[in-house]
Amino acid sequence: MARPRPLSGYPELGPAQRIVEQQVLDTLRGVFELHGFTGIETRAVEPLSQLLRKGEIDKEVYVVRRLHEDPRSGGVPAAEEDGAAAAADVLALHFDLTVPFARYVVENAGTLQFPFKRYQLQKVWRGERPQEGRYREFLQADIDVVGRDVLPSHYEAEMAAVMSEALTALPLPALRMQVNNRKLIEGFYRGVGAADTAAVMRAVDKLDKVGPDGVRAELTAAAGLSEEQADACLALAGLSGDDPTVLDRVRALGVSDPLLEEGIADLGAVLEATASLTGERFSVVADLSVARGLDYYTGTVYETRMSGFESLGSICSGGRYDALASDGRSTFPGVGISFGVTRALVPLLGRGLLRASRSTPTCVLVALVDEEGRAAARRTAAALRARGIAAEVHPDAAKFGKQIRFAERRGIPFVWFPGAADGGGDQVRDIRSGEQVDAVADAWAPPEQDLRPRVVAG
Amino acid sequence: MARPRPLSGYPELGPAQRIVEQQVLDTLRGVFELHGFTGIETRAVEPLSQLLRKGEIDKEVYVVRRLHEDPRSGGVPAAEEDGAAAAADVLALHFDLTVPFARYVVENAGTLQFPFKRYQLQKVWRGERPQEGRYREFLQADIDVVGRDVLPSHYEAEMAAVMSEALTALPLPALRMQVNNRKLIEGFYRGVGAADTAAVMRAVDKLDKVGPDGVRAELTAAAGLSEEQADACLALAGLSGDDPTVLDRVRALGVSDPLLEEGIADLGAVLEATASLTGERFSVVADLSVARGLDYYTGTVYETRMSGFESLGSICSGGRYDALASDGRSTFPGVGISFGVTRALVPLLGRGLLRASRSTPTCVLVALVDEEGRAAARRTAAALRARGIAAEVHPDAAKFGKQIRFAERRGIPFVWFPGAADGGGDQVRDIRSGEQVDAVADAWAPPEQDLRPRVVAG
């Protein structure tokens, strides 16, 4: 084949980059499991009709079809089935992990235990125009908890705390998680007398794009608010802060509504549950302008910005949803957060801001003196592996200089020389320092930090 | 939504089953990394034209297309582009991990270090008729090593040894890996005077289906062999055994050919490298009837049967390939083996032959006495997690009986009772034995075997 070229929007990582991604995934999984989340996977495809019911992303969906038994048009599948009938059976690649999870919950409601906490690390596909931070295939790390018919609001604080703990454990630039509450803003808009609170939310959601004057114009025109009402809504959207006094400032706006009070309490609980995690590299702030586009959120909503990479938008988002999943008898309210692993990592890897200390798991390269020594070299490698030290034998009995370069090119820190000691024993060399010492394969161990590839940031 | 039903051919695992699968993947990955294999992932899609060049599986390929900007026919994509032009850009889901890996190697040849050893744990898709052991979406675990222009044959023995070690570490029924060598059989066929050795291989490959007489008929008719030549080929196919004497029996057939000798030496090396792994639950045997259907194998070939599940066919297969990947200047010979994780596990999980000891990572459920106690309960859980013990707080302050049932239903072994001791200290109960003891969250630890869910076989 001619040398193939990368497909735009389908990032593939080199071996060392992939080691970084895998360690990130291991860290996330470790935190999620410590908190009692079970890892599930759903199939890559869902019925197209189900996907199109959720969100406004019909242009981004990839349809999947078996290549026809009798492929015409150069292998392109024909599509002459009766439209509506065929559409019912058409499958498409999932574009997120929330919709498949909601389907999984309803499908398996008879056997799952509720509240059900799961994490899910899987790729998703969207036919978007590729750009930095926007890919056609990308990896998401989701946590959700769903109840049957009820789900206590304390989970909204706990999900923020779990994801905060996971993100804090990653070697990322400083992160800022912005939280808000749909009940709070809807109650507030109701309290100021807005008839169409959804229209107000849509207008306020454009604050970043059109500025306060643009929002005020839309609030008074499209949403039918008075200037005074519009000012109150803009005053709310202008509030943010990382401690509970921000909630006092919400109350100081003088609007009264029971739903608003519920929302204030829930938002306060989220700030409290995450307060201990806030530091230089991570913070959780209440931001009363955050609304999230998706219709199905009904309580806490989350967004997260990465310092220096604000143009990526939110890399970790989610919220509470009360009506996403239902089988007619029961509903399954939930709350979840999704971290865009590819969206956050690929820009960092591409700029060399995250690296692995080597491009292979191998810690020790066992040098090969001659072909007759291969069996002994294999036993040495096996003895190291038996104690958890990744080891491989050099491919052939090349000159030692070449064997050492084999290790250098991959970042393997140690080379083992059979029979190199005066008495015929083995020696091992740290090829970074050049230090070479007597060693026995059944006993020698590398320093802890060299056992596995390390992820280096910055 | 109405309760959705499973999609045939797309197995999804329940939480406990998924724990089993994850532990299997962790074990595989652990063994592969100890041997210096780097984990890579390739995108799920490849150009259709590339996939169709490899193997005879055009009927099984899934084509992937963006849903049209202006979806007609109820959302079904129209396919009226000019056939040939469109086909060049059409993407399809990969049906194995070997073809994408070959493409990845050629694409990245400028930056990879050779020989390059990688493992790859990913899903693949085939539009086959679903049945036990045959799925439309399934997980494969592949290891391959590729060289640039050359690859020493000792890797064929090492790949068998690595995969054998990995499979031996899994909680599967007894496995039997059958190895053969394409050079050996091709040299043998040449040595007996066959003009069309490929035709002989195709005929012998049908031994299981049509029996010796059927093969003999095809050898004399289609492949043009004499009765005597056909008998020699059948005699070879009848040989099998797990020690090097099987190679003496090959030689005793009296056929002489240099390629045959090379093949005998390579097959002997595979038997030698895997001899120490053979036991009650795992064996490697030379089976001179194994050929593997795929054209691209050029040396050692591997197949693996699972005891009691022979109808699944081979669950772990592969071989040496010399010409799968090339960029015109260099070729990239390789050898690889692919373990069908889903194919092997789903039948075992479905029959309850593999189970997890619990359906959640949680080891300790912290009981909630009343809502005022939630903050303290969270601190207790956090203290346990800080020492690697997965813990969660009960959703609400229900009666203790209900909280204990919460743990029982999920298989959580321990329930933590704040302030249950006479002096006001905490206690922890092993709900399996009922034993309840005083405990401090900063010091107590469960028995090692309860820390994580265990996989139980049989």
mmCIF file with all atom_site columns, N, CA, C and O in Angstrom, chain A residues 258-283:
data_model
loop_
_atom_site.group_PDB
_atom_site.id
_atom_site.type_symbol
_atom_site.label_atom_id
_atom_site.label_alt_id
_atom_site.label_comp_id
_atom_site.label_asym_id
_atom_site.label_entity_id
_atom_site.label_seq_id
_atom_site.pdbx_PDB_ins_code
_atom_site.Cartn_x
_atom_site.Cartn_y
_atom_site.Cartn_z
_atom_site.occupancy
_atom_site.B_iso_or_equiv
_atom_site.pdbx_formal_charge
_atom_site.auth_seq_id
_atom_site.auth_comp_id
_atom_site.auth_asym_id
_atom_site.auth_atom_id
_atom_site.pdbx_PDB_model_num
ATOM 1   N N  . PRO A 1 258 ? -40.118 29.394 46.003 1.00 0.00 ? 258 PRO A N  1
ATOM 2   C CA . PRO A 1 258 ? -39.747 28.129 46.655 1.00 0.00 ? 258 PRO A CA 1
ATOM 3   C C  . PRO A 1 258 ? -38.725 27.321 45.850 1.00 0.00 ? 258 PRO A C  1
ATOM 4   O O  . PRO A 1 258 ? -37.797 26.723 46.400 1.00 0.00 ? 258 PRO A O  1
ATOM 5   N N  . LEU A 1 259 ? -38.881 27.286 44.509 1.00 0.00 ? 259 LEU A N  1
ATOM 6   C CA . LEU A 1 259 ? -37.948 26.534 43.670 1.00 0.00 ? 259 LEU A CA 1
ATOM 7   C C  . LEU A 1 259 ? -36.555 27.155 43.746 1.00 0.00 ? 259 LEU A C  1
ATOM 8   O O  . LEU A 1 259 ? -35.539 26.445 43.793 1.00 0.00 ? 259 LEU A O  1
ATOM 9   N N  . LEU A 1 260 ? -36.524 28.487 43.774 1.00 0.00 ? 260 LEU A N  1
ATOM 10  C CA . LEU A 1 260 ? -35.252 29.195 43.938 1.00 0.00 ? 260 LEU A CA 1
ATOM 11  C C  . LEU A 1 260 ? -34.569 28.756 45.222 1.00 0.00 ? 260 LEU A C  1
ATOM 12  O O  . LEU A 1 260 ? -33.359 28.482 45.237 1.00 0.00 ? 260 LEU A O  1
ATOM 13  N N  . GLU A 1 261 ? -35.330 28.648 46.310 1.00 0.00 ? 261 GLU A N  1
ATOM 14  C CA . GLU A 1 261 ? -34.741 28.237 47.597 1.00 0.00 ? 261 GLU A CA 1
ATOM 15  C C  . GLU A 1 261 ? -34.169 26.835 47.523 1.00 0.00 ? 261 GLU A C  1
ATOM 16  O O  . GLU A 1 261 ? -33.083 26.564 48.025 1.00 0.00 ? 261 GLU A O  1
ATOM 17  N N  . GLU A 1 262 ? -34.916 25.931 46.882 1.00 0.00 ? 262 GLU A N  1
ATOM 18  C CA . GLU A 1 262 ? -34.395 24.560 46.698 1.00 0.00 ? 262 GLU A CA 1
ATOM 19  C C  . GLU A 1 262 ? -33.076 24.580 45.953 1.00 0.00 ? 262 GLU A C  1
ATOM 20  O O  . GLU A 1 262 ? -32.112 23.893 46.304 1.00 0.00 ? 262 GLU A O  1
ATOM 21  N N  . GLY A 1 263 ? -33.048 25.364 44.880 1.00 0.00 ? 263 GLY A N  1
ATOM 22  C CA . GLY A 1 263 ? -31.841 25.433 44.057 1.00 0.00 ? 263 GLY A CA 1
ATOM 23  C C  . GLY A 1 263 ? -30.668 26.006 44.819 1.00 0.00 ? 263 GLY A C  1
ATOM 24  O O  . GLY A 1 263 ? -29.529 25.523 44.691 1.00 0.00 ? 263 GLY A O  1
ATOM 25  N N  . ILE A 1 264 ? -30.938 27.034 45.635 1.00 0.00 ? 264 ILE A N  1
ATOM 26  C CA . ILE A 1 264 ? -29.862 27.630 46.450 1.00 0.00 ? 264 ILE A CA 1
ATOM 27  C C  . ILE A 1 264 ? -29.293 26.595 47.412 1.00 0.00 ? 264 ILE A C  1
ATOM 28  O O  . ILE A 1 264 ? -28.073 26.456 47.561 1.00 0.00 ? 264 ILE A O  1
ATOM 29  N N  . ALA A 1 265 ? -30.184 25.819 48.023 1.00 0.00 ? 265 ALA A N  1
ATOM 30  C CA . ALA A 1 265 ? -29.717 24.791 48.975 1.00 0.00 ? 265 ALA A CA 1
ATOM 31  C C  . ALA A 1 265 ? -28.869 23.742 48.262 1.00 0.00 ? 265 ALA A C  1
ATOM 32  O O  . ALA A 1 265 ? -27.808 23.331 48.743 1.00 0.00 ? 265 ALA A O  1
ATOM 33  N N  . ASP A 1 266 ? -29.331 23.292 47.077 1.00 0.00 ? 266 ASP A N  1
ATOM 34  C CA . ASP A 1 266 ? -28.578 22.260 46.340 1.00 0.00 ? 266 ASP A CA 1
ATOM 35  C C  . ASP A 1 266 ? -27.226 22.785 45.879 1.00 0.00 ? 266 ASP A C  1
ATOM 36  O O  . ASP A 1 266 ? -26.213 22.077 45.940 1.00 0.00 ? 266 ASP A O  1
ATOM 37  N N  . LEU A 1 267 ? -27.201 24.020 45.406 1.00 0.00 ? 267 LEU A N  1
ATOM 38  C CA . LEU A 1 267 ? -25.937 24.588 44.948 1.00 0.00 ? 267 LEU A CA 1
ATOM 39  C C  . LEU A 1 267 ? -24.981 24.764 46.124 1.00 0.00 ? 267 LEU A C  1
ATOM 40  O O  . LEU A 1 267 ? -23.778 24.490 46.019 1.00 0.00 ? 267 LEU A O  1
ATOM 41  N N  . GLY A 1 268 ? -25.514 25.170 47.265 1.00 0.00 ? 268 GLY A N  1
ATOM 42  C CA . GLY A 1 268 ? -24.694 25.287 48.471 1.00 0.00 ? 268 GLY A CA 1
ATOM 43  C C  . GLY A 1 268 ? -24.083 23.945 48.856 1.00 0.00 ? 268 GLY A C  1
ATOM 44  O O  . GLY A 1 268 ? -22.910 23.856 49.242 1.00 0.00 ? 268 GLY A O  1
ATOM 45  N N  . ALA A 1 269 ? -24.868 22.881 48.712 1.00 0.00 ? 269 ALA A N  1
ATOM 46  C CA . ALA A 1 269 ? -24.360 21.544 49.066 1.00 0.00 ? 269 ALA A CA 1
ATOM 47  C C  . ALA A 1 269 ? -23.221 21.131 48.144 1.00 0.00 ? 269 ALA A C  1
ATOM 48  O O  . ALA A 1 269 ? -22.253 20.500 48.571 1.00 0.00 ? 269 ALA A O  1
ATOM 49  N N  . VAL A 1 270 ? -23.315 21.487 46.849 1.00 0.00 ? 270 VAL A N  1
ATOM 50  C CA . VAL A 1 270 ? -22.236 21.156 45.909 1.00 0.00 ? 270 VAL A CA 1
ATOM 51  C C  . VAL A 1 270 ? -20.968 21.905 46.297 1.00 0.00 ? 270 VAL A C  1
ATOM 52  O O  . VAL A 1 270 ? -19.867 21.325 46.332 1.00 0.00 ? 270 VAL A O  1
ATOM 53  N N  . LEU A 1 271 ? -21.095 23.204 46.609 1.00 0.00 ? 271 LEU A N  1
ATOM 54  C CA . LEU A 1 271 ? -19.913 23.979 46.995 1.00 0.00 ? 271 LEU A CA 1
ATOM 55  C C  . LEU A 1 271 ? -19.272 23.394 48.250 1.00 0.00 ? 271 LEU A C  1
ATOM 56  O O  . LEU A 1 271 ? -18.052 23.297 48.354 1.00 0.00 ? 271 LEU A O  1
ATOM 57  N N  . GLU A 1 272 ? -20.120 22.989 49.186 1.00 0.00 ? 272 GLU A N  1
ATOM 58  C CA . GLU A 1 272 ? -19.601 22.443 50.446 1.00 0.00 ? 272 GLU A CA 1
ATOM 59  C C  . GLU A 1 272 ? -18.863 21.124 50.218 1.00 0.00 ? 272 GLU A C  1
ATOM 60  O O  . GLU A 1 272 ? -17.793 20.883 50.767 1.00 0.00 ? 272 GLU A O  1
ATOM 61  N N  . ALA A 1 273 ? -19.458 20.263 49.363 1.00 0.00 ? 273 ALA A N  1
ATOM 62  C CA . ALA A 1 273 ? -18.871 18.925 49.163 1.00 0.00 ? 273 ALA A CA 1
ATOM 63  C C  . ALA A 1 273 ? -17.550 18.981 48.419 1.00 0.00 ? 273 ALA A C  1
ATOM 64  O O  . ALA A 1 273 ? -16.755 18.047 48.486 1.00 0.00 ? 273 ALA A O  1
ATOM 65  N N  . THR A 1 274 ? -17.312 20.070 47.687 1.00 0.00 ? 274 THR A N  1
ATOM 66  C CA . THR A 1 274 ? -16.091 20.150 46.891 1.00 0.00 ? 274 THR A CA 1
ATOM 67  C C  . THR A 1 274 ? -15.086 21.145 47.453 1.00 0.00 ? 274 THR A C  1
ATOM 68  O O  . THR A 1 274 ? -13.997 21.286 46.910 1.00 0.00 ? 274 THR A O  1
ATOM 69  N N  . ALA A 1 275 ? -15.438 21.796 48.561 1.00 0.00 ? 275 ALA A N  1
ATOM 70  C CA . ALA A 1 275 ? -14.583 22.866 49.092 1.00 0.00 ? 275 ALA A CA 1
ATOM 71  C C  . ALA A 1 275 ? -13.180 22.370 49.401 1.00 0.00 ? 275 ALA A C  1
ATOM 72  O O  . ALA A 1 275 ? -12.192 23.045 49.115 1.00 0.00 ? 275 ALA A O  1
ATOM 73  N N  . SER A 1 276 ? -13.070 21.155 49.927 1.00 0.00 ? 276 SER A N  1
ATOM 74  C CA . SER A 1 276 ? -11.759 20.669 50.356 1.00 0.00 ? 276 SER A CA 1
ATOM 75  C C  . SER A 1 276 ? -10.842 20.375 49.168 1.00 0.00 ? 276 SER A C  1
ATOM 76  O O  . SER A 1 276 ? -9.640  20.212 49.331 1.00 0.00 ? 276 SER A O  1
ATOM 77  N N  . LEU A 1 277 ? -11.394 20.283 47.973 1.00 0.00 ? 277 LEU A N  1
ATOM 78  C CA . LEU A 1 277 ? -10.578 19.958 46.801 1.00 0.00 ? 277 LEU A CA 1
ATOM 79  C C  . LEU A 1 277 ? -10.004 21.200 46.127 1.00 0.00 ? 277 LEU A C  1
ATOM 80  O O  . LEU A 1 277 ? -9.103  21.111 45.306 1.00 0.00 ? 277 LEU A O  1
ATOM 81  N N  . THR A 1 278 ? -10.559 22.350 46.464 1.00 0.00 ? 278 THR A N  1
ATOM 82  C CA . THR A 1 278 ? -10.134 23.569 45.786 1.00 0.00 ? 278 THR A CA 1
ATOM 83  C C  . THR A 1 278 ? -8.729  23.954 46.212 1.00 0.00 ? 278 THR A C  1
ATOM 84  O O  . THR A 1 278 ? -8.396  23.955 47.389 1.00 0.00 ? 278 THR A O  1
ATOM 85  N N  . GLY A 1 279 ? -7.903  24.211 45.210 1.00 0.00 ? 279 GLY A N  1
ATOM 86  C CA . GLY A 1 279 ? -6.521  24.612 45.469 1.00 0.00 ? 279 GLY A CA 1
ATOM 87  C C  . GLY A 1 279 ? -6.001  25.353 44.260 1.00 0.00 ? 279 GLY A C  1
ATOM 88  O O  . GLY A 1 279 ? -6.786  25.890 43.477 1.00 0.00 ? 279 GLY A O  1
ATOM 89  N N  . GLU A 1 280 ? -4.675  25.350 44.079 1.00 0.00 ? 280 GLU A N  1
ATOM 90  C CA . GLU A 1 280 ? -4.102  26.092 42.956 1.00 0.00 ? 280 GLU A CA 1
ATOM 91  C C  . GLU A 1 280 ? -4.472  25.476 41.619 1.00 0.00 ? 280 GLU A C  1
ATOM 92  O O  . GLU A 1 280 ? -4.644  26.174 40.633 1.00 0.00 ? 280 GLU A O  1
ATOM 93  N N  . ARG A 1 281 ? -4.535  24.155 41.567 1.00 0.00 ? 281 ARG A N  1
ATOM 94  C CA . ARG A 1 281 ? -4.724  23.487 40.283 1.00 0.00 ? 281 ARG A CA 1
ATOM 95  C C  . ARG A 1 281 ? -6.170  23.131 40.004 1.00 0.00 ? 281 ARG A C  1
ATOM 96  O O  . ARG A 1 281 ? -6.506  22.649 38.926 1.00 0.00 ? 281 ARG A O  1
ATOM 97  N N  . PHE A 1 282 ? -7.059  23.354 40.981 1.00 0.00 ? 282 PHE A N  1
ATOM 98  C CA . PHE A 1 282 ? -8.452  22.966 40.766 1.00 0.00 ? 282 PHE A CA 1
ATOM 99  C C  . PHE A 1 282 ? -9.343  23.845 41.625 1.00 0.00 ? 282 PHE A C  1
ATOM 100 O O  . PHE A 1 282 ? -9.041  24.087 42.784 1.00 0.00 ? 282 PHE A O  1
ATOM 101 N N  . SER A 1 283 ? -10.436 24.300 41.026 1.00 0.00 ? 283 SER A N  1
ATOM 102 C CA . SER A 1 283 ? -11.392 25.043 41.842 1.00 0.00 ? 283 SER A CA 1
ATOM 103 C C  . SER A 1 283 ? -12.802 24.760 41.362 1.00 0.00 ? 283 SER A C  1
ATOM 104 O O  . SER A 1 283 ? -13.021 24.433 40.192 1.00 0.00 ? 283 SER A O  1
#
